[in-house]
Amino acid sequence: MTHGEYEVLRRVPTHFAVKSGHEIEGVEEIVDYTHRYVVVEKLGVGGLRALKLDPRRRDGDPSDT
């Protein structure tokens, strides 16, 4: 994965790249496939945590992470 691909992927704080076959049903939902990796969206508590801890976030106080 190139740095550019990673940055595009992470524009959505709940999206992550995983190796195909390493998705966790009920915790992640597949949103895209490539020949090198799968893009998943974290759901539930994991999704909320990803939103809260997103270093690209501009709307919050960094001390509340």
Short mmCIF file of C-alpha atoms in Angstrom, two decimals, residues 36-57:
data_model
loop_
_atom_site.label_atom_id
_atom_site.label_comp_id
_atom_site.label_asym_id
_atom_site.label_seq_id
_atom_site.Cartn_x
_atom_site.Cartn_y
_atom_site.Cartn_z
CA ARG A 36 -3.74 -6.45 -2.35
CA TYR A 37 -6.03 -5.69 0.58
CA VAL A 38 -9.63 -5.32 1.76
CA VAL A 39 -11.05 -2.06 3.07
CA VAL A 40 -13.21 -2.54 6.15
CA GLU A 41 -15.29 -0.18 8.23
CA LYS A 42 -15.12 -0.65 11.98
CA LEU A 43 -18.56 -1.01 13.55
CA GLY A 44 -19.97 -0.43 17.02
CA VAL A 45 -17.53 0.33 19.83
CA GLY A 46 -14.55 -0.10 17.49
CA GLY A 47 -15.98 2.46 15.09
CA LEU A 48 -16.66 4.92 17.89
CA ARG A 49 -13.14 4.46 19.24
CA ALA A 50 -11.67 4.99 15.75
CA LEU A 51 -13.62 8.24 15.44
CA LYS A 52 -12.53 9.48 18.85
CA LEU A 53 -8.85 8.63 18.37
CA ASP A 54 -8.56 9.81 14.75
CA PRO A 55 -5.42 12.00 14.57
CA ARG A 56 -6.92 13.83 11.58
CA ARG A 57 -9.87 15.02 13.66
#
